MMTF fields as JSON, N, C-alpha, C and O atoms, coordinates in Angstrom:
{
  "mmtfVersion": "1.0.0",
  "mmtfProducer": "UNKNOWN",
  "numBonds": 503,
  "numAtoms": 504,
  "numGroups": 126,
  "numChains": 1,
  "numModels": 1,
  "chainsPerModel": [1],
  "groupsPerChain": [126],
  "chainIdList": ["A"],
  "bondAtomList": [4, 2, 8, 6, 12, 10, 16, 14, 20, 18, 24, 22, 28, 26, 32, 30, 36, 34, 40, 38, 44, 42, 48, 46, 52, 50, 56, 54, 60, 58, 64, 62, 68, 66, 72, 70, 76, 74, 80, 78, 84, 82, 88, 86, 92, 90, 96, 94, 100, 98, 104, 102, 108, 106, 112, 110, 116, 114, 120, 118, 124, 122, 128, 126, 132, 130, 136, 134, 140, 138, 144, 142, 148, 146, 152, 150, 156, 154, 160, 158, 164, 162, 168, 166, 172, 170, 176, 174, 180, 178, 184, 182, 188, 186, 192, 190, 196, 194, 200, 198, 204, 202, 208, 206, 212, 210, 216, 214, 220, 218, 224, 222, 228, 226, 232, 230, 236, 234, 240, 238, 244, 242, 248, 246, 252, 250, 256, 254, 260, 258, 264, 262, 268, 266, 272, 270, 276, 274, 280, 278, 284, 282, 288, 286, 292, 290, 296, 294, 300, 298, 304, 302, 308, 306, 312, 310, 316, 314, 320, 318, 324, 322, 328, 326, 332, 330, 336, 334, 340, 338, 344, 342, 348, 346, 352, 350, 356, 354, 360, 358, 364, 362, 368, 366, 372, 370, 376, 374, 380, 378, 384, 382, 388, 386, 392, 390, 396, 394, 400, 398, 404, 402, 408, 406, 412, 410, 416, 414, 420, 418, 424, 422, 428, 426, 432, 430, 436, 434, 440, 438, 444, 442, 448, 446, 452, 450, 456, 454, 460, 458, 464, 462, 468, 466, 472, 470, 476, 474, 480, 478, 484, 482, 488, 486, 492, 490, 496, 494, 500, 498],
  "bondOrderList": [1, 1, 1, 1, 1, 1, 1, 1, 1, 1, 1, 1, 1, 1, 1, 1, 1, 1, 1, 1, 1, 1, 1, 1, 1, 1, 1, 1, 1, 1, 1, 1, 1, 1, 1, 1, 1, 1, 1, 1, 1, 1, 1, 1, 1, 1, 1, 1, 1, 1, 1, 1, 1, 1, 1, 1, 1, 1, 1, 1, 1, 1, 1, 1, 1, 1, 1, 1, 1, 1, 1, 1, 1, 1, 1, 1, 1, 1, 1, 1, 1, 1, 1, 1, 1, 1, 1, 1, 1, 1, 1, 1, 1, 1, 1, 1, 1, 1, 1, 1, 1, 1, 1, 1, 1, 1, 1, 1, 1, 1, 1, 1, 1, 1, 1, 1, 1, 1, 1, 1, 1, 1, 1, 1, 1],
  "groupList": [{"groupName": "UNK", "atomNameList": ["N", "CA", "C", "O"], "elementList": ["N", "C", "C", "O"], "formalChargeList": [0, 0, 0, 0], "bondAtomList": [1, 0, 2, 1, 3, 2], "bondOrderList": [1, 1, 2], "singleLetterCode": "X", "chemCompType": "L-PEPTIDE LINKING"}],
  "groupTypeList": [0, 0, 0, 0, 0, 0, 0, 0, 0, 0, 0, 0, 0, 0, 0, 0, 0, 0, 0, 0, 0, 0, 0, 0, 0, 0, 0, 0, 0, 0, 0, 0, 0, 0, 0, 0, 0, 0, 0, 0, 0, 0, 0, 0, 0, 0, 0, 0, 0, 0, 0, 0, 0, 0, 0, 0, 0, 0, 0, 0, 0, 0, 0, 0, 0, 0, 0, 0, 0, 0, 0, 0, 0, 0, 0, 0, 0, 0, 0, 0, 0, 0, 0, 0, 0, 0, 0, 0, 0, 0, 0, 0, 0, 0, 0, 0, 0, 0, 0, 0, 0, 0, 0, 0, 0, 0, 0, 0, 0, 0, 0, 0, 0, 0, 0, 0, 0, 0, 0, 0, 0, 0, 0, 0, 0, 0],
  "groupIdList": [1, 2, 3, 4, 5, 6, 7, 8, 9, 10, 11, 12, 13, 14, 15, 16, 17, 18, 19, 20, 21, 22, 23, 24, 25, 26, 27, 28, 29, 30, 31, 32, 33, 34, 35, 36, 37, 38, 39, 40, 41, 42, 43, 44, 45, 46, 47, 48, 49, 50, 51, 52, 53, 54, 55, 56, 57, 58, 59, 60, 61, 62, 63, 64, 65, 66, 67, 68, 69, 70, 71, 72, 73, 74, 75, 76, 77, 78, 79, 80, 81, 82, 83, 84, 85, 86, 87, 88, 89, 90, 91, 92, 93, 94, 95, 96, 97, 98, 99, 100, 101, 102, 103, 104, 105, 106, 107, 108, 109, 110, 111, 112, 113, 114, 115, 116, 117, 118, 119, 120, 121, 122, 123, 124, 125, 126],
  "secStructList": [7, 2, 2, 2, 2, 2, 2, 2, 2, 2, 2, 2, 2, 6, 1, 1, 7, 7, 2, 2, 2, 2, 2, 2, 2, 2, 2, 2, 2, 2, 2, 7, 4, 4, 4, 7, 7, 7, 3, 3, 3, 3, 3, 3, 6, 6, 3, 3, 3, 3, 3, 3, 3, 3, 6, 6, 3, 3, 3, 3, 3, 3, 3, 7, 1, 6, 6, 7, 7, 7, 2, 2, 2, 2, 2, 2, 2, 2, 2, 2, 2, 2, 2, 6, 6, 7, 3, 3, 3, 3, 3, 3, 2, 2, 2, 2, 2, 2, 7, 2, 2, 2, 2, 2, 2, 2, 2, 2, 2, 2, 2, 2, 1, 7, 7, 1, 1, 7, 7, 7, 6, 6, 7, 1, 7, 7],
  "xCoordList": [12.079, 12.739, 13.241, 13.061, 13.87, 14.404, 13.28, 13.439, 12.133, 11.007, 10.527, 10.242, 10.438, 9.989, 10.978, 10.571, 12.264, 13.263, 13.16, 13.299, 12.916, 12.774, 11.569, 11.643, 10.461, 9.251, 9.486, 9.089, 10.129, 10.418, 11.348, 11.165, 12.349, 13.265, 12.498, 12.705, 11.611, 10.831, 9.905, 9.786, 9.255, 8.352, 9.117, 8.657, 10.289, 11.087, 11.51, 11.516, 11.862, 12.309, 11.162, 11.393, 9.937, 8.795, 7.867, 6.762, 8.289, 7.405, 6.997, 5.848, 7.93, 7.629, 7.665, 8.745, 6.497, 6.498, 7.119, 7.025, 7.747, 8.332, 7.216, 6.097, 7.497, 6.486, 6.013, 4.841, 6.915, 6.525, 5.545, 4.564, 5.793, 4.875, 3.508, 2.485, 3.483, 2.213, 1.47, 0.258, 2.193, 1.567, 0.963, -0.161, 1.719, 1.203, 0.027, -0.933, 0.079, -1.027, -2.326, -3.373, -2.269, -3.482, -4.011, -5.223, -3.117, -3.537, -4.13, -5.14, -3.52, -4.045, -5.429, -6.303, -5.629, -6.945, -7.99, -9.143, -7.598, -8.545, -8.842, -9.983, -7.826, -7.979, -8.756, -9.687, -8.397, -9.029, -9.138, -10.239, -7.995, -7.943, -8.795, -8.528, -9.806, -10.675, -11.143, -11.262, -11.407, -11.89, -10.825, -11.158, -9.557, -8.477, -8.305, -8.196, -8.281, -8.102, -6.717, -6.39, -5.905, -4.572, -4.613, -5.391, -3.769, -3.558, -2.148, -1.228, -1.976, -0.672, 0.041, -0.578, 1.344, 2.205, 1.597, 1.394, 1.32, 0.72, 1.809, 2.796, 1.629, 2.559, 2.242, 1.117, 3.258, 3.135, 4.292, 5.445, 3.969, 5.024, 5.924, 5.439, 7.247, 8.18, 8.486, 9.413, 7.731, 8.045, 6.853, 5.717, 7.127, 6.082, 6.168, 7.22, 5.051, 4.973, 4.471, 3.597, 5.022, 4.543, 3.042, 2.261, 2.653, 1.245, 0.987, 1.774, -0.089, -0.359, -1.844, -2.707, -2.102, -3.45, -3.487, -2.53, -4.59, -4.731, -5.369, -5.188, -6.108, -6.754, -6.662, -7.482, -5.698, -4.676, -3.595, -3.5, -2.781, -1.701, -0.578, 0.269, -0.602, 0.31, 0.882, 0.15, 2.192, 2.874, 3.524, 4.196, 3.323, 3.946, 4.889, 4.489, 6.146, 7.166, 7.647, 7.757, 7.931, 8.506, 9.859, 9.941, 10.918, 12.286, 12.971, 12.524, 14.033, 14.811, 15.912, 16.528, 16.16, 17.233, 17.067, 18.039, 15.861, 15.651, 15.628, 15.811, 15.405, 15.427, 16.771, 16.892, 17.771, 19.077, 19.24, 18.343, 20.392, 20.672, 19.999, 20.402, 18.986, 18.202, 18.224, 17.301, 19.262, 19.296, 19.161, 18.393, 19.882, 19.792, 18.404, 17.827, 17.87, 16.533, 15.494, 14.601, 15.611, 14.668, 14.732, 13.696, 15.939, 16.08, 15.45, 14.763, 15.68, 15.109, 13.585, 12.874, 13.094, 11.65, 11.003, 9.96, 11.615, 11.068, 11.028, 10.035, 12.094, 12.13, 11.019, 10.338, 10.826, 9.787, 8.396, 7.572, 8.141, 6.822, 6.492, 5.353, 7.477, 7.215, 6.968, 6.167, 7.647, 7.371, 5.938, 5.336, 5.395, 4.022, 2.999, 1.798, 3.48, 2.577, 2.297, 1.448, 2.981, 2.776, 3.649, 4.791, 3.104, 3.899, 4.393, 3.602, 5.676, 6.263, 6.677, 7.415, 6.188, 6.534, 7.155, 6.604, 8.315, 9.044, 9.137, 9.318, 9.008, 9.232, 10.208, 10.282, 10.949, 11.798, 11.018, 10.066, 11.452, 10.759, 10.594, 9.528, 11.643, 11.589, 10.498, 9.832, 10.3, 9.231, 7.871, 7.052, 7.637, 6.342, 6.146, 5.049, 7.194, 7.062, 6.956, 6.269, 7.63, 7.69, 6.918, 6.747, 6.449, 5.713, 4.622, 4.53, 3.806, 2.758, 1.793, 1.338, 1.481, 0.56, 1.141, 0.42, 2.44, 3.096, 3.101, 2.887, 3.342, 3.308, 1.92, 1.788, 0.888, -0.481, -0.873, -1.585, -0.411, -0.688, -0.031, -0.645, 1.198, 1.897, 1.191, 1.035, 0.765, 0.052, -1.274, -1.665, -1.962, -3.217, -2.957, -3.727, -1.874, -1.504, -1.18, -1.582, -0.458, -0.107, -1.366, -1.491, -2.299, -3.541, -4.359, -4.92, -4.422, -5.239, -4.559, -5.238, -3.231, -2.47, -1.382, -0.201, -1.756, -0.745, 0.26, -0.075, 1.507, 2.557, 2.363, 1.908, 2.708, 2.665, 3.982, 4.058, 5.025, 6.33, 6.523, 5.95, 7.33, 7.614, 8.313, 9.069, 8.051, 8.653, 10.097, 10.461, 10.922, 12.317, 12.424, 11.472, 13.57, 13.797, 13.454, 12.83, 13.837, 13.629, 12.322, 12.139, 11.415, 10.143, 10.322, 11.316, 9.38, 9.395, 9.89, 10.201, 9.969, 10.502, 9.606, 8.63, 9.951, 9.188, 10.019, 9.567],
  "yCoordList": [-16.994, -16.766, -15.323, -14.664, -14.843, -13.479, -12.468, -11.481, -12.704, -11.784, -11.68, -10.584, -12.799, -12.795, -12.028, -11.305, -12.181, -11.453, -9.949, -9.166, -9.543, -8.113, -7.528, -6.431, -8.254, -7.769, -7.665, -6.682, -8.672, -8.622, -7.469, -6.806, -7.219, -6.094, -4.773, -3.899, -4.64, -3.408, -3.236, -2.134, -4.3, -4.213, -3.806, -2.968, -4.405, -4.079, -2.617, -1.964, -2.103, -0.712, 0.263, 1.419, -0.164, 0.746, 0.566, 1.108, -0.182, -0.404, 0.91, 1.077, 1.836, 3.138, 4.172, 4.582, 4.601, 5.593, 6.908, 7.279, 7.593, 8.891, 9.906, 9.691, 11.009, 12.061, 12.561, 12.9, 12.606, 13.053, 12.069, 12.488, 10.77, 9.771, 9.878, 9.795, 10.062, 10.212, 11.458, 11.421, 12.552, 13.813, 13.685, 14.126, 13.077, 12.914, 11.946, 12.168, 10.89, 9.928, 10.599, 10.378, 11.411, 12.103, 13.026, 13.128, 13.699, 14.595, 13.806, 14.217, 12.684, 11.879, 11.34, 11.302, 10.927, 10.411, 11.512, 11.263, 12.726, 13.834, 14.382, 14.741, 14.449, 15.105, 14.273, 14.784, 13.004, 12.132, 12.825, 13.076, 13.13, 13.824, 13.119, 11.969, 13.791, 13.265, 11.853, 11.017, 11.581, 10.27, 9.195, 8.028, 9.554, 8.568, 8.12, 8.942, 6.813, 6.258, 5.621, 4.721, 6.097, 5.555, 4.526, 4.647, 3.521, 2.555, 2.75, 3.034, 2.601, 2.792, 1.456, 0.434, 1.462, 0.29, -0.895, -1.974, -0.656, -1.681, -2.574, -2.082, -3.88, -4.841, -4.959, -5.275, -4.698, -4.836, -5.731, -5.303, -6.969, -7.924, -8.104, -8.337, -7.998, -8.195, -6.914, -6.899, -5.848, -4.561, -4.004, -4.437, -3.036, -2.328, -0.859, -0.231, -0.324, 1.09, 1.87, 1.397, 3.077, 3.912, 4.161, 3.889, 4.68, 4.964, 4.565, 4.912, 3.85, 3.397, 3.501, 3.334, 3.783, 3.831, 2.944, 2.906, 2.234, 1.405, 2.145, 1.756, 3.197, 3.952, 5.437, 5.936, 6.153, 5.705, 4.912, 4.951, 4.188, 3.395, 4.352, 4.725, 4.731, 5.75, 5.312, 4.851, 5.456, 5.188, 6.482, 7.156, 6.828, 8.004, 7.516, 6.786, 7.931, 7.55, 8.783, 9.869, 8.602, 9.664, 9.158, 8.181, 9.821, 9.403, 10.442, 11.585, 10.037, 10.959, 10.267, 10.849, 9.03, 8.237, 8.032, 7.732, 8.188, 7.926, 6.433, 6.015, 5.626, 4.173, 3.614, 2.403, 4.439, 3.983, 4.261, 4.806, 3.884, 4.111, 3.026, 1.863, 3.402, 2.431, 2.738, 2.353, 3.425, 3.864, 2.691, 2.781, 1.594, 0.444, -0.174, -0.506, -0.327, -0.889, 0.004, -0.492, 1.327, 2.262, 2.199, 2.244, 2.096, 2.026, 0.742, 0.763, -0.374, -1.653, -1.625, -2.107, -1.055, -0.96, -0.072, -0.424, 1.072, 1.974, 1.301, 1.409, 0.613, -0.088, -1.128, -1.231, -1.892, -2.914, -2.28, -2.73, -1.237, -0.602, 0.01, -0.083, 0.638, 1.207, 0.1, 0.28, -1.05, -2.195, -2.684, -3.2, -2.521, -2.942, -1.874, -2.048, -0.772, 0.27, 1.387, 2.237, 1.415, 2.475, 3.681, 3.537, 4.858, 6.076, 6.278, 6.21, 6.524, 6.676, 8.129, 8.692, 8.728, 10.103, 10.064, 9.466, 10.711, 10.717, 12.125, 13.103, 12.192, 13.442, 13.151, 12.025, 14.155, 13.988, 14.466, 15.239, 13.983, 14.326, 15.834, 16.304, 16.588, 18.04, 18.687, 19.612, 18.21, 18.768, 18.564, 19.482, 17.359, 17.045, 17.851, 18.346, 17.985, 18.675, 20.19, 20.837, 20.769, 22.223, 22.804, 24.021, 21.956, 22.457, 21.462, 21.064, 21.066, 20.082, 20.564, 19.769, 21.848, 22.373, 22.172, 21.792, 22.425, 22.215, 20.753, 20.43, 19.867, 18.424, 18.024, 17.296, 18.494, 18.132, 18.708, 18.059, 19.93, 20.514, 19.671, 19.405, 19.249, 18.423, 17.076, 16.604, 16.458, 15.189, 15.345, 14.48, 16.444, 16.694, 16.824, 16.315, 17.505, 17.644, 16.288, 16.007, 15.448, 14.108, 13.272, 12.571, 13.342, 12.573, 13.047, 12.236, 14.358, 14.905, 14.847, 14.887, 14.755, 14.729, 13.669, 14.009, 12.374, 11.326, 11.362, 11.712, 10.99, 10.948, 9.735, 8.686, 9.878, 8.724, 7.959, 6.816, 8.588, 7.952, 7.638, 8.315, 6.61, 6.357, 7.56, 8.265, 7.781, 8.929, 8.622, 7.459, 9.663, 9.438, 8.98, 9.109, 8.45, 7.887, 8.854, 8.454, 10.102, 11.067, 11.825, 12.81, 11.429, 12.118, 13.454, 13.666, 14.33, 15.581, 16.746, 17.802, 16.58, 17.642, 18.859, 19.005, 19.706, 20.943, 22.119, 23.26],
  "zCoordList": [1.305, 2.58, 2.681, 3.706, 1.608, 1.614, 1.784, 2.504, 1.124, 1.24, 2.681, 3.162, 3.363, 4.756, 5.631, 6.54, 5.363, 6.139, 5.913, 6.853, 4.66, 4.368, 5.082, 5.635, 5.074, 5.742, 7.246, 7.87, 7.827, 9.262, 9.6, 10.621, 8.752, 8.969, 8.932, 9.774, 7.949, 7.83, 9.027, 9.562, 9.447, 10.605, 11.858, 12.633, 12.048, 13.231, 13.223, 14.266, 12.051, 11.95, 12.122, 12.477, 11.882, 11.881, 13.067, 13.068, 14.076, 15.222, 15.865, 16.273, 15.954, 16.537, 15.419, 14.996, 14.934, 13.862, 14.328, 15.497, 13.397, 13.722, 13.93, 13.464, 14.619, 14.743, 13.371, 13.207, 12.395, 11.051, 10.421, 9.805, 10.565, 10.023, 10.677, 9.997, 11.991, 12.693, 12.227, 12.012, 12.071, 11.657, 10.261, 10.021, 9.338, 7.979, 7.958, 7.22, 8.74, 8.779, 9.225, 8.617, 10.273, 10.724, 9.635, 9.445, 8.921, 7.837, 6.673, 6.103, 6.315, 5.203, 5.528, 4.662, 6.757, 7.153, 7.115, 6.763, 7.474, 7.521, 6.123, 5.831, 5.256, 3.964, 2.953, 2.33, 2.775, 1.775, 0.419, -0.07, -0.18, -1.457, -2.501, -2.849, -2.996, -4.049, -3.723, -4.619, -2.46, -2.059, -1.947, -1.744, -2.073, -2.001, -0.551, 0.359, -0.356, 0.978, 1.064, 0.291, 2.01, 2.227, 3.35, 4.297, 3.227, 4.297, 4.823, 4.055, 6.102, 6.737, 6.831, 7.127, 6.579, 6.636, 5.892, 6.449, 4.636, 3.786, 3.206, 2.659, 3.327, 2.744, 1.256, 0.867, 0.435, -1.018, -1.453, -1.487, -1.782, -2.11, -0.909, 0.198, -1.109, 0.0, 0.779, 1.589, 0.551, 1.166, 1.919, 1.722, 2.788, 3.515, 3.123, 3.243, 2.656, 2.296, 3.502, 4.228, 3.721, 4.828, 4.675, 5.587, 3.511, 3.222, 1.774, 0.893, 1.516, 0.16, -0.155, 0.707, -1.422, -1.959, -3.197, -3.97, -3.382, -4.577, -5.736, -6.89, -5.452, -6.526, -6.196, -5.425, -6.749, -7.684, -6.954, -5.727, -7.729, -7.147, -6.747, -7.558, -5.483, -4.976, -3.638, -2.762, -3.484, -2.214, -1.76, -2.541, -0.491, 0.105, 1.193, 2.1, 1.089, 2.053, 2.805, 2.236, 4.092, 4.916, 5.383, 6.128, 4.947, 5.253, 6.121, 6.222, 6.727, 7.531, 8.288, 9.181, 7.937, 8.519, 10.02, 10.712, 10.526, 11.945, 12.229, 13.373, 11.197, 11.353, 10.929, 10.747, 10.769, 10.309, 8.833, 8.189, 8.299, 6.883, 6.064, 6.11, 5.324, 4.556, 3.068, 2.35, 2.586, 1.184, 0.218, -0.74, 0.441, -0.459, -0.41, -1.446, 0.797, 0.954, 0.276, -0.411, 0.471, -0.143, -1.661, -2.325, -2.223, -3.681, -4.211, -5.232, -3.523, -3.948, -3.828, -4.71, -2.729, -2.506, -3.572, -4.123, -3.86, -4.87, -6.235, -6.953, -6.592, -7.88, -7.951, -8.972, -6.895, -6.881, -7.003, -7.799, -6.212, -6.222, -7.574, -8.032, -8.224, -9.549, -10.568, -11.485, -10.423, -11.301, -11.129, -12.07, -9.93, -9.65, -10.05, -9.841, -10.624, -11.109, -10.13, -10.403, -8.996, -8.017, -8.34, -8.777, -8.121, -8.146, -6.715, -5.774, -6.545, -5.215, -5.023, -5.833, -3.935, -3.594, -2.206, -1.281, -2.072, -0.801, -0.24, -0.966, 1.075, 1.803, 2.925, 3.416, 3.327, 4.495, 5.717, 5.61, 6.879, 8.124, 8.288, 8.686, 7.985, 8.187, 7.345, 7.809, 6.099, 5.259, 5.912, 5.961, 6.41, 7.018, 8.298, 8.556, 9.094, 10.372, 10.222, 11.012, 9.214, 9.106, 7.932, 7.848, 7.024, 5.866, 5.473, 4.311, 6.431, 6.167, 5.088, 4.266, 5.083, 4.063, 2.665, 1.742, 2.506, 1.217, 0.812, -0.357, 1.767, 1.508, 1.03, 0.046, 1.716, 1.339, -0.017, -0.783, -0.322, -1.653, -2.735, -3.768, -2.515, -3.493, -3.669, -4.795, -2.57, -2.673, -3.399, -4.183, -3.138, -3.853, -5.345, -6.159, -5.706, -7.115, -7.729, -8.858, -6.996, -7.496, -7.695, -8.698, -6.747, -6.854, -8.054, -8.791, -8.242, -9.326, -10.691, -11.717, -10.718, -11.97, -11.89, -11.82, -11.898, -11.756, -12.907, -14.038, -12.583, -13.596, -14.493, -14.037, -15.764, -16.654, -16.594, -17.044, -16.037, -15.868, -14.391, -13.536, -14.077, -12.651, -12.036, -12.704, -10.765, -10.09, -9.712, -9.536, -9.585, -9.202, -7.762, -6.992, -7.396, -6.071, -4.958, -3.975, -5.079, -3.993, -4.117, -3.402, -4.97, -5.097, -5.809, -6.505, -5.636, -6.378, -5.554, -6.105, -4.253, -3.404, -3.301, -4.038, -2.393, -2.183, -2.612, -2.521]
}
């Protein structure tokens, strides 16, 4: 029951993607780093990832508190995803909107050199 409520909460919060999420999605679809295919708003267990790839197991999140304060939810989601073997990388809206090239370079580096340790909550930053 709790899992269904979490998924519904996430879906409700993400009905209208932010401009940053839209911008990154178009770039991810165009770039296809080393053949990596991302899916948007992928359900993984009781959570929804902004962008996810199964090979490598990578989740990309775009945060900026435009959907409200979700710090507890984000921490729980990150912990769950890393337990499932996903590397989680987070960007804030401003990074995506003002430094998309830097975001894409960092993602390319992550795809080509995956971490052997789970990533920290806030990602690697720019």
